[in-house]
Coordinates of C-alpha atoms and ligand atoms in Angstrom, one line a residue:
X1 CA 25.4 229.4 59.2
X2 CA 23.3 230.4 56.1
X3 CA 23.1 227.8 53.4
X4 CA 23.5 228.9 49.8
X5 CA 21.9 227.3 46.7
X6 CA 24.7 228.4 44.5
X7 CA 28.1 230.0 45.1
X8 CA 29.9 232.4 42.7
X9 CA 32.6 230.5 40.9
X10 CA 35.8 230.2 42.9
X11 CA 34.3 231.9 46.0
X12 CA 34.2 229.7 49.1
X13 CA 31.1 229.9 51.4
X14 CA 33.0 231.8 54.1
X15 CA 34.0 234.5 51.7
X16 CA 30.5 234.7 50.2
X17 CA 29.2 235.1 53.7
X18 CA 31.5 238.1 54.3
X19 CA 30.3 239.6 50.9
X20 CA 26.7 239.2 51.9
X21 CA 27.4 240.9 55.3
X22 CA 28.9 243.7 53.3
X23 CA 25.9 244.0 51.0
X24 CA 23.5 244.0 54.0
X25 CA 25.5 246.8 55.6
X26 CA 25.4 248.7 52.4
X27 CA 21.7 248.4 51.5
X28 CA 19.8 246.9 54.5
X29 CA 19.0 243.3 55.2
X30 CA 15.6 243.3 53.4
X31 CA 17.3 244.3 50.1
X32 CA 19.6 241.3 49.9
X33 CA 17.9 238.0 48.9
X34 CA 19.6 234.7 49.1
X35 CA 17.3 231.7 49.5
X36 CA 16.0 229.9 46.4
X37 CA 12.5 230.8 47.3
X38 CA 13.3 234.5 47.4
X39 CA 15.3 234.3 44.2
X40 CA 12.6 232.3 42.3
X41 CA 10.8 235.4 40.9
X42 CA 14.0 236.2 38.9
X43 CA 14.1 232.8 37.2
X44 CA 12.3 233.2 33.9
X45 CA 14.9 231.7 31.5
X46 CA 12.4 231.3 28.5
X47 CA 15.4 230.3 26.4
X48 CA 16.1 226.7 25.6
X49 CA 18.4 225.9 28.5
X50 CA 17.9 224.5 32.0
X51 CA 17.1 227.1 34.7
X52 CA 20.0 225.8 36.6
X53 CA 22.6 227.0 34.0
X54 CA 22.0 230.6 35.1
X55 CA 21.1 230.2 38.8
X56 CA 21.9 233.4 40.7
X57 CA 23.6 233.2 44.0
X58 CA 21.8 236.2 45.5
X59 CA 20.3 239.6 44.6
X60 CA 21.1 243.0 46.0
X61 CA 19.1 246.2 45.4
X62 CA 20.8 249.5 46.2
X63 CA 18.6 252.6 46.3
X64 CA 21.2 255.2 45.3
X65 CA 24.6 255.7 43.6
X66 CA 26.2 255.8 47.0
X67 CA 24.7 252.5 48.0
X68 CA 25.7 251.1 44.7
X69 CA 29.3 252.2 45.1
X70 CA 29.4 250.5 48.6
X71 CA 28.1 247.3 47.0
X72 CA 30.7 247.5 44.2
X73 CA 33.5 247.9 46.8
X74 CA 32.3 244.7 48.5
X75 CA 32.3 242.9 45.2
X76 CA 35.8 244.0 44.4
X77 CA 37.1 243.0 47.9
X78 CA 35.6 239.5 47.7
X79 CA 35.7 239.0 43.9
X80 CA 32.0 238.4 43.7
X81 CA 30.5 239.0 40.2
X82 CA 27.3 241.0 39.8
X83 CA 24.9 241.1 36.9
X84 CA 23.1 244.6 36.7
X85 CA 19.5 244.8 35.6
X86 CA 17.3 247.8 35.5
X87 CA 13.8 246.2 35.6
X88 CA 14.9 242.7 34.5
X89 CA 12.1 242.3 31.8
X90 CA 14.4 241.3 29.0
X91 CA 11.9 238.6 28.0
X92 CA 13.2 236.0 25.6
X93 CA 16.8 237.1 26.1
X94 CA 17.2 235.8 29.7
X95 CA 15.0 238.2 31.7
X96 CA 17.0 239.2 34.8
X97 CA 19.3 236.2 34.8
X98 CA 23.1 236.3 34.4
X99 CA 25.0 234.8 31.5
X100 CA 26.8 232.4 33.9
X101 CA 25.8 230.6 37.0
X102 CA 26.5 232.0 40.5
X103 CA 26.5 235.8 39.8
X104 CA 24.7 238.1 42.2
X105 CA 21.8 239.9 40.5
X106 CA 22.3 243.6 41.0
X107 CA 18.7 244.7 40.8
X108 CA 18.5 248.4 40.3
X109 CA 14.7 248.7 40.5
X110 CA 14.9 250.9 43.7
X111 CA 16.9 253.5 41.8
X112 CA 13.8 254.8 40.1
X113 CA 13.8 258.5 40.1
X114 CA 12.9 260.7 37.1
X115 CA 15.6 263.2 37.6
X116 CA 14.7 265.7 35.0
X117 CA 12.3 266.3 32.1
X118 CA 12.8 269.3 29.9
X119 CA 9.5 269.9 28.1
X120 CA 11.1 272.6 25.8
X121 CA 14.1 270.6 24.6
X122 CA 12.2 267.3 24.8
X123 CA 14.7 265.5 27.0
X124 CA 14.7 263.4 30.2
X125 CA 17.3 262.1 32.6
X126 CA 16.3 258.9 34.4
X127 CA 17.6 256.3 36.7
X128 CA 17.7 252.5 35.9
X129 CA 14.5 251.4 37.7
X130 CA 12.2 254.0 36.0
X131 CA 9.7 252.1 33.9
X132 CA 8.1 253.3 30.7
X133 CA 4.8 253.3 32.6
X134 CA 6.2 255.6 35.2
X135 CA 7.6 258.0 32.7
X136 CA 4.4 257.9 30.7
X137 CA 2.3 258.7 33.8
X138 CA 4.7 261.5 34.7
X139 CA 4.3 263.2 31.3
X140 CA 0.5 262.9 31.5
X141 CA 0.4 264.2 35.1
X142 CA 2.5 267.2 34.1
X143 CA 0.6 267.8 30.9
X144 CA 3.8 267.5 28.8
X145 CA 3.1 266.8 25.2
X146 CA 6.0 264.4 24.6
X147 CA 5.7 260.9 23.3
X148 CA 7.6 257.8 24.5
X149 CA 8.7 255.0 22.3
X150 CA 7.9 251.6 23.9
X151 CA 9.6 248.3 23.2
X152 CA 7.5 245.1 23.2
X153 CA 7.3 244.6 27.0
X154 CA 6.2 248.3 27.1
X155 CA 4.8 249.3 30.5
X156 CA 6.9 246.8 32.5
X157 CA 10.3 247.5 31.0
X158 CA 12.7 250.4 31.5
X159 CA 14.1 253.0 29.1
X160 CA 17.5 252.2 30.7
X161 CA 17.5 248.5 30.1
X162 CA 16.0 248.6 26.7
X163 CA 18.3 251.4 25.5
X164 CA 21.3 249.6 26.8
X165 CA 20.3 246.5 24.9
X166 CA 19.8 248.8 21.8
X167 CA 16.1 247.8 21.7
X168 CA 13.6 249.4 19.4
X169 CA 10.0 250.6 19.1
X170 CA 7.5 251.8 16.6
X171 CA 7.4 255.6 16.5
X172 CA 9.9 257.9 14.7
X173 CA 12.0 257.6 17.8
X174 CA 12.2 253.8 17.5
X175 CA 16.0 253.6 17.6
X176 CA 16.4 253.8 21.4
X177 CA 20.2 254.1 21.5
X178 CA 20.1 256.6 18.7
X179 CA 17.8 258.7 20.9
X180 CA 19.8 258.6 24.1
X181 CA 22.1 261.4 25.1
X182 CA 24.5 261.3 27.9
X183 CA 25.1 258.6 30.6
X184 CA 26.5 258.3 34.1
X185 CA 28.4 255.0 34.5
X186 CA 30.0 253.4 37.5
X187 CA 33.0 251.5 36.2
X188 CA 34.3 248.3 37.8
X189 CA 37.2 250.1 39.4
X190 CA 34.9 252.5 41.2
X191 CA 35.3 255.4 38.8
X192 CA 32.0 257.4 38.3
X193 CA 32.1 258.6 34.7
X194 CA 29.7 261.0 33.0
X195 CA 29.9 260.7 29.2
X196 CA 29.4 263.5 26.6
X197 CA 29.1 266.9 28.2
X198 CA 28.3 265.5 31.6
X199 CA 31.8 266.0 33.0
X200 CA 31.6 269.8 32.9
X201 CA 30.7 271.3 36.3
X202 CA 27.2 272.9 36.0
X203 CA 26.9 271.3 32.5
X204 CA 24.2 273.1 30.4
X205 CA 23.8 270.7 27.5
X206 CA 24.4 267.1 28.8
X207 CA 21.1 265.9 27.4
X208 CA 21.3 268.2 24.3
X209 CA 24.6 267.2 22.7
X210 CA 25.6 263.5 22.5
X211 CA 29.1 263.6 21.3
X212 CA 30.9 265.7 23.8
X213 CA 34.6 266.2 23.2
X214 CA 37.0 263.5 22.0
X215 CA 36.0 259.8 21.6
X216 CA 32.3 259.2 21.8
X217 CA 32.0 256.5 24.5
X218 CA 28.3 255.8 25.0
X219 CA 28.2 252.9 22.6
X220 CA 30.7 250.9 24.6
X221 CA 28.3 250.7 27.5
X222 CA 25.5 249.1 25.4
X223 CA 25.1 245.3 25.1
X224 CA 28.2 245.5 27.4
X225 CA 29.7 244.7 30.7
X226 CA 32.1 247.7 30.8
X227 CA 30.1 249.5 33.5
X228 CA 26.9 249.9 35.5
X229 CA 24.9 252.8 34.0
X230 CA 23.3 254.8 36.8
X231 CA 21.7 257.7 34.7
X232 CA 20.7 257.9 31.1
X233 CA 19.6 260.9 29.0
X234 CA 16.7 260.4 26.6
X235 CA 15.3 262.4 23.7
X236 CA 11.6 262.3 23.6
X237 CA 9.4 263.0 20.5
X238 CA 7.1 266.1 20.4
X239 CA 3.6 264.7 20.1
X240 CA 2.8 265.1 16.4
X241 CA -0.3 267.1 15.4
X242 CA -1.7 264.1 13.5
X243 CA -0.9 260.5 12.6
X244 CA -2.4 257.8 10.6
X245 CA -1.6 254.1 10.8
X246 CA -1.8 251.7 7.8
X247 CA -1.8 248.0 7.1
X248 CA -0.4 247.0 3.7
X249 CA -0.9 243.3 2.8
X250 CA 0.6 241.4 -0.1
X251 CA -1.2 238.3 -1.3
X252 CA 1.8 236.1 -2.4
X253 CA 4.5 234.4 -0.5
X254 CA 7.3 236.0 -2.7
X255 CA 6.1 239.5 -1.8
X256 CA 8.6 240.1 0.9
X257 CA 11.4 241.2 -1.5
X258 CA 9.1 243.5 -3.4
X259 CA 7.7 244.9 -0.1
X260 CA 11.2 245.8 1.2
X261 CA 12.3 247.4 -2.1
X262 CA 9.0 249.4 -2.2
X263 CA 9.2 250.6 1.4
X264 CA 12.9 251.5 1.4
X265 CA 12.7 254.7 -0.6
X266 CA 9.5 255.8 1.3
X267 CA 11.5 255.3 4.6
X268 CA 14.6 257.1 3.4
X269 CA 12.9 260.2 2.1
X270 CA 10.9 260.4 5.4
X271 CA 7.5 259.8 3.9
X272 CA 6.9 256.8 6.2
X273 CA 7.8 258.1 9.6
X274 CA 8.6 255.0 11.6
X275 CA 10.3 251.6 11.1
X276 CA 7.0 249.9 10.8
X277 CA 7.0 246.1 11.1
X278 CA 6.8 243.7 8.2
X279 CA 5.2 240.5 9.6
X280 CA 4.2 237.2 8.2
X281 CA 0.6 235.9 8.5
X282 CA 1.6 233.4 11.1
X283 CA 2.8 236.0 13.5
X284 CA -0.3 238.1 13.1
X285 CA -2.4 235.1 13.7
X286 CA -1.0 234.5 17.2
X287 CA -3.1 237.5 18.3
X288 CA -6.2 235.5 17.6
X289 CA -5.4 231.8 18.1
X290 CA -3.5 229.3 20.1
X291 CA -1.5 226.7 18.2
X292 CA -3.6 223.7 19.4
X293 CA -6.7 225.3 17.9
X294 CA -5.1 225.5 14.5
X295 CA -2.8 222.6 14.1
X296 CA -2.1 219.4 16.0
X297 CA -0.1 217.4 13.5
X298 CA 3.6 216.6 13.5
X299 CA 6.4 219.1 12.9
X300 CA 6.2 222.8 12.2
X301 CA 2.8 224.2 11.3
X302 CA 2.4 223.9 7.5
X303 CA 2.0 227.1 5.5
X304 CA -1.3 225.9 4.1
X305 CA -2.7 225.6 7.6
X306 CA -1.6 229.1 8.4
X307 CA -3.0 230.5 5.2
X308 CA -6.4 228.9 5.7
X309 CA -6.9 230.3 9.2
X310 CA -5.3 233.7 8.4
X311 CA -7.7 234.1 5.5
X312 CA -10.7 233.9 7.8
X313 CA -9.4 237.1 9.4
X314 CA -8.7 238.7 6.0
X315 CA -4.9 238.4 6.7
X316 CA -2.7 237.9 3.6
X317 CA 0.8 236.3 3.7
X318 CA 2.9 239.5 4.2
X319 CA 1.7 242.5 6.2
X320 CA 3.4 245.8 6.8
X321 CA 2.1 248.0 9.7
X322 CA 3.4 251.6 9.5
X323 CA 2.4 255.2 10.2
X324 CA 2.5 258.7 8.8
X325 CA 3.1 261.5 11.3
X326 CA 2.9 265.3 11.0
X327 CA 0.5 268.0 10.0
X328 CA -2.8 266.9 8.5
X329 CA -2.1 268.4 5.1
X330 CA 1.2 266.5 5.0
X331 CA -0.5 263.2 6.0
X332 CA -3.0 263.8 3.2
X333 CA -0.3 264.2 0.7
X334 CA 1.8 261.3 2.0
X335 CA -1.2 259.1 2.0
X336 CA -1.4 259.6 -1.7
X337 CA 2.3 258.8 -2.2
X338 CA 2.3 255.6 -0.1
X339 CA -1.0 254.4 -1.6
X340 CA 0.3 254.8 -5.1
X341 CA 3.7 253.1 -4.4
X342 CA 2.4 250.2 -2.3
X343 CA -0.6 249.4 -4.6
X344 CA 1.8 249.4 -7.6
X345 CA 3.7 246.7 -5.8
X346 CA 0.6 244.6 -5.5
X347 CA -0.4 245.5 -1.9
X348 CA -3.9 246.0 -0.5
X349 CA -3.9 249.0 1.8
X350 CA -6.1 249.7 4.8
X351 CA -5.9 253.1 6.5
X352 CA -6.9 253.9 10.0
X353 CA -5.6 250.8 11.8
X354 CA -5.0 251.0 15.6
X355 CA -1.6 249.9 16.6
X356 CA -0.9 251.2 20.2
X357 CA 2.9 251.0 19.9
X358 CA 3.0 253.3 16.9
X359 CA 1.1 256.0 18.8
X360 CA 2.4 256.3 22.3
X361 CA 0.0 253.8 23.9
X362 CA 1.2 251.2 26.4
X363 CA 0.4 247.6 25.5
X364 CA 1.7 244.1 26.1
X365 CA 0.0 242.8 23.0
X366 CA 3.2 241.7 21.3
X367 CA 3.5 239.0 24.0
X368 CA 0.2 237.3 23.0
X369 CA 2.8 235.3 21.1
X370 CA 3.5 233.5 24.4
X371 CA 0.0 232.1 24.3
X372 CA 0.6 230.3 21.1
X373 CA 2.0 227.3 23.0
X374 CA 1.7 228.6 26.5
X375 CA 4.6 227.2 28.4
X376 CA 6.8 230.2 28.4
X377 CA 9.4 229.1 25.8
X378 CA 10.7 232.0 23.7
X379 CA 14.0 232.7 21.9
X380 CA 14.5 235.6 19.5
X381 CA 16.6 234.8 16.5
X382 CA 17.4 238.2 15.1
X383 CA 19.7 238.4 12.1
X384 CA 20.6 241.7 10.4
X385 CA 20.1 242.1 6.7
X386 CA 21.0 245.1 4.5
X387 CA 17.7 246.8 3.5
X388 CA 17.6 245.0 0.1
X389 CA 14.5 242.9 -0.7
X390 CA 16.5 239.9 -2.1
X391 CA 18.6 239.7 1.0
X392 CA 15.6 239.7 3.4
X393 CA 13.9 237.1 1.3
X394 CA 17.0 234.9 1.3
X395 CA 17.3 235.1 5.1
X396 CA 13.6 234.2 5.4
X397 CA 14.0 231.2 3.1
X398 CA 17.1 230.0 4.9
X399 CA 15.5 230.4 8.4
X400 CA 12.3 228.8 7.4
X401 CA 13.9 225.8 6.0
X402 CA 16.2 225.3 9.0
X403 CA 13.2 225.8 11.4
X404 CA 11.1 223.3 9.3
X405 CA 13.9 220.8 9.6
X406 CA 13.7 221.2 13.4
X407 CA 9.9 221.3 13.6
X408 CA 9.8 224.9 14.7
X409 CA 7.0 227.3 13.5
X410 CA 8.2 230.2 11.4
X411 CA 7.4 233.7 12.6
X412 CA 8.9 236.8 11.1
X413 CA 8.6 240.4 12.3
X414 CA 11.2 242.6 10.5
X415 CA 11.8 246.3 11.2
X416 CA 13.1 248.6 8.5
X417 CA 15.5 250.9 10.2
X418 CA 18.3 253.0 8.7
X419 CA 20.2 251.0 6.0
X420 CA 19.4 247.7 7.7
X421 CA 16.5 245.4 8.4
X422 CA 16.4 243.8 11.8
X423 CA 14.9 240.5 10.8
X424 CA 13.4 239.4 14.1
X425 CA 12.2 235.8 14.2
X426 CA 10.7 234.7 17.5
X427 CA 10.9 231.0 18.2
X428 CA 8.1 229.9 20.4
X429 CA 8.4 226.3 21.7
X430 CA 7.2 224.0 24.5
X431 CA 9.4 224.6 27.5
X432 CA 7.7 221.9 29.5
X433 CA 9.0 219.3 27.1
X434 CA 12.7 218.4 27.3
X435 CA 12.9 217.1 23.7
X436 CA 11.4 220.4 22.4
X437 CA 13.9 222.4 24.5
X438 CA 16.8 220.5 23.1
X439 CA 15.5 220.6 19.5
X440 CA 15.0 224.4 19.8
X441 CA 18.5 224.9 21.0
X442 CA 19.9 222.8 18.2
X443 CA 17.8 224.8 15.7
X444 CA 19.1 228.1 17.1
X445 CA 22.6 226.9 16.9
X446 CA 22.1 225.6 13.3
X447 CA 20.7 229.0 12.4
X448 CA 23.7 230.8 13.9
X449 CA 26.1 228.7 12.0
X450 CA 24.4 229.0 8.7
X451 CA 23.8 232.7 8.9
X452 CA 27.4 233.2 9.9
X453 CA 28.5 231.3 6.9
X454 CA 26.3 233.5 4.7
X455 CA 27.9 236.7 6.1
X456 CA 25.1 237.9 8.4
X457 CA 25.4 239.3 11.9
X458 CA 23.0 239.2 14.8
X459 CA 21.2 242.2 16.2
X460 CA 21.0 241.1 19.9
X461 CA 21.0 237.8 21.7
X462 CA 20.2 236.2 25.0
X463 CA 22.2 234.5 27.7
X464 CA 23.3 231.0 26.7
X465 CA 23.9 232.1 23.1
X466 CA 26.2 235.0 23.8
X467 CA 29.6 233.2 23.4
X468 CA 28.5 231.7 20.0
X469 CA 27.2 235.0 18.7
X470 CA 30.4 236.9 19.9
X471 CA 32.5 234.3 18.1
X472 CA 30.5 234.8 14.9
X473 CA 31.5 238.5 14.9
X474 CA 35.2 237.9 14.9
X475 CA 38.0 237.1 17.3
X476 CA 39.6 240.5 16.9
X477 CA 36.5 242.3 18.0
X478 CA 36.2 240.0 21.0
X479 CA 39.8 240.4 21.9
X480 CA 39.6 244.2 21.9
X481 CA 36.5 244.0 24.0
X482 CA 38.3 241.9 26.5
X483 CA 41.2 244.4 26.7
X484 CA 38.8 247.2 27.3
X485 CA 37.1 245.1 29.9
X486 CA 40.3 244.5 31.8
X487 CA 41.2 248.2 31.7
X488 CA 37.9 249.3 33.2
X489 CA 37.0 246.4 35.5
X490 CA 40.4 244.9 36.5
X491 CA 38.8 242.3 38.8
X492 CA 36.2 241.3 36.2
X493 CA 33.3 241.7 38.5
X494 CA 30.6 243.3 36.3
X495 CA 28.5 240.8 34.3
X496 CA 31.1 238.2 33.2
X497 CA 30.0 236.6 30.0
X498 CA 27.8 239.5 28.8
X499 CA 28.0 239.5 25.0
X500 CA 30.6 236.8 25.2
X501 CA 33.1 239.0 27.1
X502 CA 34.6 236.9 29.8
X503 CA 37.1 239.1 31.6
X504 CA 39.4 236.3 32.8
X505 CA 39.5 234.4 29.5
X506 CA 42.9 234.4 27.8
X507 CA 44.6 236.1 30.8
X508 CA 48.2 234.9 31.1
Ligands
LIG1 P1 14.3 245.8 30.6 O1 14.2 247.2 30.6 O2 13.8 245.1 29.4 O3 13.7 245.2 31.9 P2 16.7 244.7 31.8 O4 16.7 245.5 33.0 O5 16.3 243.3 31.8 O6 15.8 245.5 30.7 O7 18.1 244.9 31.1 C1 18.5 244.2 30.0 C2 20.0 243.9 30.0 O8 20.7 245.1 29.9 C3 20.5 243.3 31.3 O9 20.5 241.9 31.3 C4 21.9 243.8 31.4 O10 22.8 243.0 30.7 C5 21.8 245.2 30.8 N1 21.6 246.3 31.8 C6 20.4 246.6 32.3 N2 20.5 247.7 33.1 C7 21.8 248.0 33.2 C8 22.6 249.0 33.8 N3 22.0 249.9 34.5 N4 23.9 249.0 33.6 C9 24.5 248.1 32.8 N5 23.9 247.1 32.2 C10 22.5 247.1 32.3

């Protein structure tokens, strides 16, 4: 009899064996992986927890909705939980791994068809396994002048996975969920739902009109375990006639509040076309240096050490990378407007910077961050602030002092979106050192507690922290989420624990 490294909770080996036989019948033997060696490529926790906490029991890869439906039937029959991933590149949030031990990874990479691209409307309909690289290549090959908006793991990741996580990028279409239109979702009870206008036979406008009729449901399938999304509609940006990227830099540490208050009106009236990213000098420096070359003393890297090395590259303490898009005359006019406003706030402005993510070019450069220490430890602490300078500055002071207390280097990369700032703070730590893992975890938890006390929420979080983050957002919200979960997935088989939603918790 086959030996299993891990069994799903409450599922005896004999029942698991029957489930595996069912999976094999549904998708073919070679698309069901069980041994620890076969499953090893999925294990990239990166977060400050033991690998073992999230060990999967198997992986299964269907190639079509029909195969997926057969897999789901097996799961329901044998009460085996599955964790869907599209490409599984959710780096620093858990990659492909489930929130709890023993789930089967439902790897949707083989469902990778680009179902439709409408060059006139600027829309696409794709399956989960389609990567940004694949869609980018398709647009090139077909000479379609539409841009994609890439998240940090760019070429490797999927529009599906990143949109469902409500990820973001750096063009005017940077709000990925905001630019998605229509989904097909397989619910836990086997229902195949099309949201928006997707339910109308011969629908003409599924990817054109988001809201459909009645309650607008798409949001409940993001950062969620309410269903397995099998198709997603995307809005793509018409390639702009011209664009120009700038780097604004402020010389003083207190500049962050002034920077936010200066940028806000330029964002809201559409002068600055994208979120841009407001980064501290330490984060920019990771593109040039490894930590050991810059600092080898105890504790977090001191600001003075960062300043000294950053200065050799001409980097000032706070930097904002942003772009203008549109007709050349408009860019000329807006260049004058942003120059005047930013210089009046004390910034030095450099025009003509090349930042691939802002102009539809695939890159993995954001992950040069991982070379800073080099052992693959990464956890994103990402609080949300209102787009008010004093609030962002307060968050930064708080986070920096808590990170200092725990000996964690302070990096900040904030995006200025609608009325909010997603104040993303990557924590890079030594994953090969047990003490450093534990210290980073304590630090993350201390940050959550303190930010919760101060009235701040969290944009997105990784496995291992989901329960704590869900708790922070209120028991009523979590209770309603659990009720929806039970209604749509009565056996609780899709991704238990995702966003803190444990289907069986609290059941009487
Ligand atoms: P990426 O595009 O970055 O590789 P992933 O495939 O890792 O994204 O997905 C990130 C997370 O989003 C997963 O861990 C899972 O919780 C959720 N997810 C991804 N794809 C689906 C899907 N098709 N249906 C439901 N949830 C999904």
